[in-house]
Short mmCIF file of C-alpha atoms and ligand atoms in Angstrom, two decimals:
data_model
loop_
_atom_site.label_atom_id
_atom_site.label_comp_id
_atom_site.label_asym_id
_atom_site.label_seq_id
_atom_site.Cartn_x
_atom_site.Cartn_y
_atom_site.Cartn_z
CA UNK A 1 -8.41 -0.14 -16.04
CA UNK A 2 -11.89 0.60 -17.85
CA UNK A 3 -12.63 4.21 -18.05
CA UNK A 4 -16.01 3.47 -16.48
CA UNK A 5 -17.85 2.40 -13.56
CA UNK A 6 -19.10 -1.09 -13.57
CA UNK A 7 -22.83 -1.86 -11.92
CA UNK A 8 -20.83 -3.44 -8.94
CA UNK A 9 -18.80 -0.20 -8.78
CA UNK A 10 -21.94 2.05 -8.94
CA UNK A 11 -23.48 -0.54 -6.27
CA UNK A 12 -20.66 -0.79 -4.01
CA UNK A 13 -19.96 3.29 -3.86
CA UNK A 14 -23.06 4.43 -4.17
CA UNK A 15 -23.72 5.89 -0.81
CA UNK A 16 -20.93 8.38 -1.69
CA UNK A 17 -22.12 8.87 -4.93
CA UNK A 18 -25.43 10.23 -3.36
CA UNK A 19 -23.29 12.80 -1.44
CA UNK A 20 -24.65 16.46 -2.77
CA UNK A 21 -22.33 17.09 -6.49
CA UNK A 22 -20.49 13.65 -6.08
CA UNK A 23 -21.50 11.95 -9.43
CA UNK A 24 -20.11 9.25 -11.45
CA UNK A 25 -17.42 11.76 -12.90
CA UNK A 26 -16.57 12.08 -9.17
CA UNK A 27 -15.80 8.65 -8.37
CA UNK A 28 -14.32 7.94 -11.64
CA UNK A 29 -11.54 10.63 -10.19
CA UNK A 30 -10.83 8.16 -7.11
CA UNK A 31 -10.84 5.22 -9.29
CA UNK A 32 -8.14 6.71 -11.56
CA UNK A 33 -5.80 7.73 -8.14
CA UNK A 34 -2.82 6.67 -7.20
CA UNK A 35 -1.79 7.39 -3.65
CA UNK A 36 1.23 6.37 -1.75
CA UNK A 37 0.90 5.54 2.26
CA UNK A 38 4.15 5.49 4.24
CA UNK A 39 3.64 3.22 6.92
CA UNK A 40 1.69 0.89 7.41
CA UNK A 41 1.31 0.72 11.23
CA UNK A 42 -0.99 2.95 13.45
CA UNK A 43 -2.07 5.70 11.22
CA UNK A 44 -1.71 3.55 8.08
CA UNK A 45 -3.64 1.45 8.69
CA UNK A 46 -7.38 3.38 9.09
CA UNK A 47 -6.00 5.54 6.17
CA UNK A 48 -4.94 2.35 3.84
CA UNK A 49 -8.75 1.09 4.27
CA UNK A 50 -10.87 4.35 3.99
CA UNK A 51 -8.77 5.06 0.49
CA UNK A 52 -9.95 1.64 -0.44
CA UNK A 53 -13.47 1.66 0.84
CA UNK A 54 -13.56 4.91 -1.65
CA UNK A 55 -12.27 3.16 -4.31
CA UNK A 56 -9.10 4.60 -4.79
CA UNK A 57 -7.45 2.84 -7.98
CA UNK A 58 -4.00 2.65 -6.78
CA UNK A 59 -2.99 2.37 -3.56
CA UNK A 60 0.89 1.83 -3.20
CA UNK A 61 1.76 0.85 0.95
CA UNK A 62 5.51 1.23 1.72
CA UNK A 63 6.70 -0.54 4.93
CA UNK A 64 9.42 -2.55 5.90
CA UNK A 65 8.43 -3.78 9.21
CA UNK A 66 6.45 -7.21 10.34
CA UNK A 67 3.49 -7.53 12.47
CA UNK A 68 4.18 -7.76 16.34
CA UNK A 69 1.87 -8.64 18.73
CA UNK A 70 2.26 -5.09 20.04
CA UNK A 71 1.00 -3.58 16.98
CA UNK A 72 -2.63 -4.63 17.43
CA UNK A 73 -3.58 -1.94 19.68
CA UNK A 74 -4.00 0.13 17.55
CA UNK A 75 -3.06 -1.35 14.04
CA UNK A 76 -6.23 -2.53 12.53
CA UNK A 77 -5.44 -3.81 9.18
CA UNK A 78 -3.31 -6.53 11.07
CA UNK A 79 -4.60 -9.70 12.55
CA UNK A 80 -3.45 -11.93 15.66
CA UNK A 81 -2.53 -14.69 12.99
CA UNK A 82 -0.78 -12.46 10.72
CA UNK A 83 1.95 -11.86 13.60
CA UNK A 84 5.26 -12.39 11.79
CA UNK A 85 4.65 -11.17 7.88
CA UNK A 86 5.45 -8.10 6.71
CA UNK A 87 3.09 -5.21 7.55
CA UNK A 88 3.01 -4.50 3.59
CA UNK A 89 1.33 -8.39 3.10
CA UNK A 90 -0.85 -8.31 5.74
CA UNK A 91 -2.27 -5.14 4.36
CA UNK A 92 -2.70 -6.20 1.12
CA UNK A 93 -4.54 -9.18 1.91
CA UNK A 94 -6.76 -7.18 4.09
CA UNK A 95 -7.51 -4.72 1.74
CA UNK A 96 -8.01 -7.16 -1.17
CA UNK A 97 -10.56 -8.62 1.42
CA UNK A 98 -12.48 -5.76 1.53
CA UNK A 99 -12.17 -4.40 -1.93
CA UNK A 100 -10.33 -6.79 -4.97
CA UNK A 101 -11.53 -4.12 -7.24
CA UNK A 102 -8.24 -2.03 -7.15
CA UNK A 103 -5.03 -2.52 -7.54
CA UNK A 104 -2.62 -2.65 -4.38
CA UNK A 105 1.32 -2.07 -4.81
CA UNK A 106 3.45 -3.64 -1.69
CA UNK A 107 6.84 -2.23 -1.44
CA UNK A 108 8.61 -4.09 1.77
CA UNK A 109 11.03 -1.56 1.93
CA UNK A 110 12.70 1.70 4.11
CA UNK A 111 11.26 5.04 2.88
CA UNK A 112 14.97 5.76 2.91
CA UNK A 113 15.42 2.95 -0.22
CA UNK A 114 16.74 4.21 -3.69
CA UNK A 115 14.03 3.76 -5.91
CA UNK A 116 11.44 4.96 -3.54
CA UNK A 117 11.26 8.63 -5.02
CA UNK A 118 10.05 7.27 -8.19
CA UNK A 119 7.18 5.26 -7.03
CA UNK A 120 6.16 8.82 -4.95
CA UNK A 121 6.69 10.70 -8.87
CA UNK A 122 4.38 8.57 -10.06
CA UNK A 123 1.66 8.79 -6.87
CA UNK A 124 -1.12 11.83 -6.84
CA UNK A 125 -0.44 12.47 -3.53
CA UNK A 126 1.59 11.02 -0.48
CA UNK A 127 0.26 9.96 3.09
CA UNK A 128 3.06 10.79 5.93
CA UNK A 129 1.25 7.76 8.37
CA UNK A 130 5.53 7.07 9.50
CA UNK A 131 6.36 6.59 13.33
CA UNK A 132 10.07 8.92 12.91
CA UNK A 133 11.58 11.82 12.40
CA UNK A 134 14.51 10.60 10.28
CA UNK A 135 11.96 8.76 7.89
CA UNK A 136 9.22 11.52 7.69
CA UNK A 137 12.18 14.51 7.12
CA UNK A 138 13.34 12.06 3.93
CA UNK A 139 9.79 11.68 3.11
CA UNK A 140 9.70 15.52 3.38
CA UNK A 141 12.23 16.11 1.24
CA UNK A 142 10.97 13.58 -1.47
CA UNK A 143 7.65 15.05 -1.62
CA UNK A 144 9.49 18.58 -2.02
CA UNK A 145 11.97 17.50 -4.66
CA UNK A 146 8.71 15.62 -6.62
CA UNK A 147 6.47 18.69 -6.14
CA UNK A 148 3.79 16.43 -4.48
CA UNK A 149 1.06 17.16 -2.24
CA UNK A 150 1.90 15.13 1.39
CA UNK A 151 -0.84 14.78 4.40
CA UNK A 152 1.08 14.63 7.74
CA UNK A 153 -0.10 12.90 11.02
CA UNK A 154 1.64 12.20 13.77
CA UNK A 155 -0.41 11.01 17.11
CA UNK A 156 0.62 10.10 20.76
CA UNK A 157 -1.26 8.99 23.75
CA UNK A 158 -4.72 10.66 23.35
CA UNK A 159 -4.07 13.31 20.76
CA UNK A 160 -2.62 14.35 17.73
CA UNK A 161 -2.05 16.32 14.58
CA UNK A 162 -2.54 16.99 11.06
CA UNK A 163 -2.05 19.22 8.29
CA UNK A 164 -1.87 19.50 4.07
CA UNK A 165 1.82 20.11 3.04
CA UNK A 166 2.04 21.55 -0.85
CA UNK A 167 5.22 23.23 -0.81
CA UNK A 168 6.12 25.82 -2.15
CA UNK A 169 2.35 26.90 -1.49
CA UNK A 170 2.52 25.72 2.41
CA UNK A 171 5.48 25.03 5.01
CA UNK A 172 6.61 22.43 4.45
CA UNK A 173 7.09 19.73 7.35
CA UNK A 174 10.70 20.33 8.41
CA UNK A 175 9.17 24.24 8.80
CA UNK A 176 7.09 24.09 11.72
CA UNK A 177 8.29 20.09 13.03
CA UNK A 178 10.64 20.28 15.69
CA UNK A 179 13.82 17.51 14.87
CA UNK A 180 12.85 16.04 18.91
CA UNK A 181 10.13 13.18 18.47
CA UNK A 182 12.68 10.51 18.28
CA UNK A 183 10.94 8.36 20.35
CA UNK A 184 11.10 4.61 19.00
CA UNK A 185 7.99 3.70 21.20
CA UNK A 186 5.55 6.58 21.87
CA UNK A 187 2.21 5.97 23.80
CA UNK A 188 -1.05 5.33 21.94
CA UNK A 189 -4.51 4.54 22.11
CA UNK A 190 -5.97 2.83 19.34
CA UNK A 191 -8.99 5.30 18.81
CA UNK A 192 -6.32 8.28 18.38
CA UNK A 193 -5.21 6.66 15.41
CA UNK A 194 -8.55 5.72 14.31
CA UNK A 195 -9.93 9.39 14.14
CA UNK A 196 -6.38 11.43 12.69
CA UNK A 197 -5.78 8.58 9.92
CA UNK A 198 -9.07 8.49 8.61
CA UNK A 199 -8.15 12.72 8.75
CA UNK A 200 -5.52 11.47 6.49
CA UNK A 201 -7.65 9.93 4.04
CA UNK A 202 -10.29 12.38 3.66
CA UNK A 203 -7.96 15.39 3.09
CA UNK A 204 -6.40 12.49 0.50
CA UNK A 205 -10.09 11.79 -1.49
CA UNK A 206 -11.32 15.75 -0.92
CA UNK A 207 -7.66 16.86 -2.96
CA UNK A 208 -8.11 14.28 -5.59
CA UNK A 209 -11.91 14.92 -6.03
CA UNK A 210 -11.94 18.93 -5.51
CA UNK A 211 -14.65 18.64 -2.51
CA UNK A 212 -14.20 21.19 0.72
CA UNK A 213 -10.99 23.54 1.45
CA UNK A 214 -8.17 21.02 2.71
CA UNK A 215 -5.93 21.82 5.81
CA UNK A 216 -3.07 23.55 3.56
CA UNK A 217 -1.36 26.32 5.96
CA UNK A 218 -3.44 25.13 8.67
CA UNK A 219 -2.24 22.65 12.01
CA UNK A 220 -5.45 20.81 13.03
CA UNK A 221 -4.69 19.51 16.86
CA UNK A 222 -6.81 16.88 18.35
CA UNK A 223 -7.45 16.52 22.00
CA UNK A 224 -9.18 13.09 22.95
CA UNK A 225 -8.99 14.07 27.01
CA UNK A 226 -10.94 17.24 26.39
CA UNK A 227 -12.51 15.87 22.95
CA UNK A 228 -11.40 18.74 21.32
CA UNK A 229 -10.07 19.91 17.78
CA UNK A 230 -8.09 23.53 17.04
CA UNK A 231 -6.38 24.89 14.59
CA UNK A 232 -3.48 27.09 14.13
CA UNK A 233 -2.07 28.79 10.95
CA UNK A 234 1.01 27.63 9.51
CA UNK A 235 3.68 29.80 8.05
CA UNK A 236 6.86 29.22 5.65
CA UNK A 237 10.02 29.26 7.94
CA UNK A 238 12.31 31.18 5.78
CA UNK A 239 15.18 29.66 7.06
CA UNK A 240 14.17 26.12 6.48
CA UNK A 241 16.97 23.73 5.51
CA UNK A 242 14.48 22.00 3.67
CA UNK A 243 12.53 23.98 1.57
CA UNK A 244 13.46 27.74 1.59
CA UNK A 245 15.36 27.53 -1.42
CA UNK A 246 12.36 26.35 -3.33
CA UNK A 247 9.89 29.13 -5.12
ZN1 ZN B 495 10.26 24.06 5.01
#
């Protein structure tokens, strides 16, 4: 990868660049990213295609699943004709469609998979866009265990949530998630994983670049009924199985 921005590059990001302090040097820090999405459904989706639309260098997408019909509520990378490939190919293609300028790692598998850890060792930082508890505690876990920075989402209906997990310096997600959303199909409107994904990706591009405060110790809740966001602090749970014994 050149350690540079082409013209195109300069052309193609250059509304960003004009952003007050965001120079060259700035975008050069996306470019050289790596960041790992988990999931590639509902919040995966708006996330996967802001990161690229910044120019993140390296975008890995883990997923295992295949396009359904039912996905395309709310699932935006996917197309009608795509129905029956794997999330992760669909993805790419759309991705490569709207940016062939970085590089794109598929991984068709479980989040559960051995071998999984060490693509997350090797990411910047980790996007939590999964649909289950048993998935996002391993992905928890692996993001503890790696000492890497993980942005959680989780949506139903018309609202949703989000917060900047850095462990030992925040909870961590097993500290303040109750074990209980189990549910295999939950309720969602499109839009509500429009607006916390793209959440996901700009608390992804402001930790990689330095800009703003992220939301580490801090819930953000979203309310699409009243069209309202809060926020709550966060605190360690000292008796978390997960991370309590980490300092
Ligand atoms: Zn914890």
């Amino acid at each position: 990868m050149a350690d540079f921005l082409s013209d195109n590059e300069k052309k193609r990001y250059l509304r960003q660049i004009m952003i007050a302090s965001w120079d060259e040097s700035v975008q050069m820090k996306l470019k050289k990213a790596h960041v790992f999405v988990a999931g590639a459904g509902g919040l995966g989706s708006p996330s996967i295609y802001y990161l690229a639309a910044a120019g993140i260098g390296r975008i890995t997408i883990c997923d295992n699943d295949r396009v359904d019909l039912s996905n395309l509520n709310r699932q935006i990378l996917h197309r009608t004709g795509g129905i029956g490939i794997l999330k992760v190919e669909s993805a790419g293609d759309a991705v490569m469609a709207l940016n062939d300028t970085i590089s794109v790692n598929l991984v068709p598998q479980s989040i559960e998979t051995t071998g999984i850890k060490k693509i997350i060792e090797s990411a910047d930082i980790i996007l939590d866009c999964l649909d289950s508890f048993m998935a996002r505690s391993v992905l928890n876990r692996m993001c503890i265990e790696t000492k890497k920075p993980l942005v959680h989402a989780g949506i139903t209906e018309m609202h949703g949530q989000a917060t900047f997990i850095h462990a030992p310096e925040t909870p961590c997600l097993n500290c303040f998630l109750p074990d209980t959303d189990g549910k295999e199909q939950a309720p969602v409107l499109g839009a509500t994983a429009g607006i916390l994904g793209s959440i996901q990706a700009m608390e992804a591009v402001k930790y990689i670049t330095g800009f703003g405060d992220t939301l580490k110790n801090r819930l953000l809740f979203f309310d699409g009924k009243s069209m309202s966001f809060s926020t709550v602090k966060l605190s360690r749970n000292p008796h978390c199985t997960a991370c309590s014994a980490v300092q």
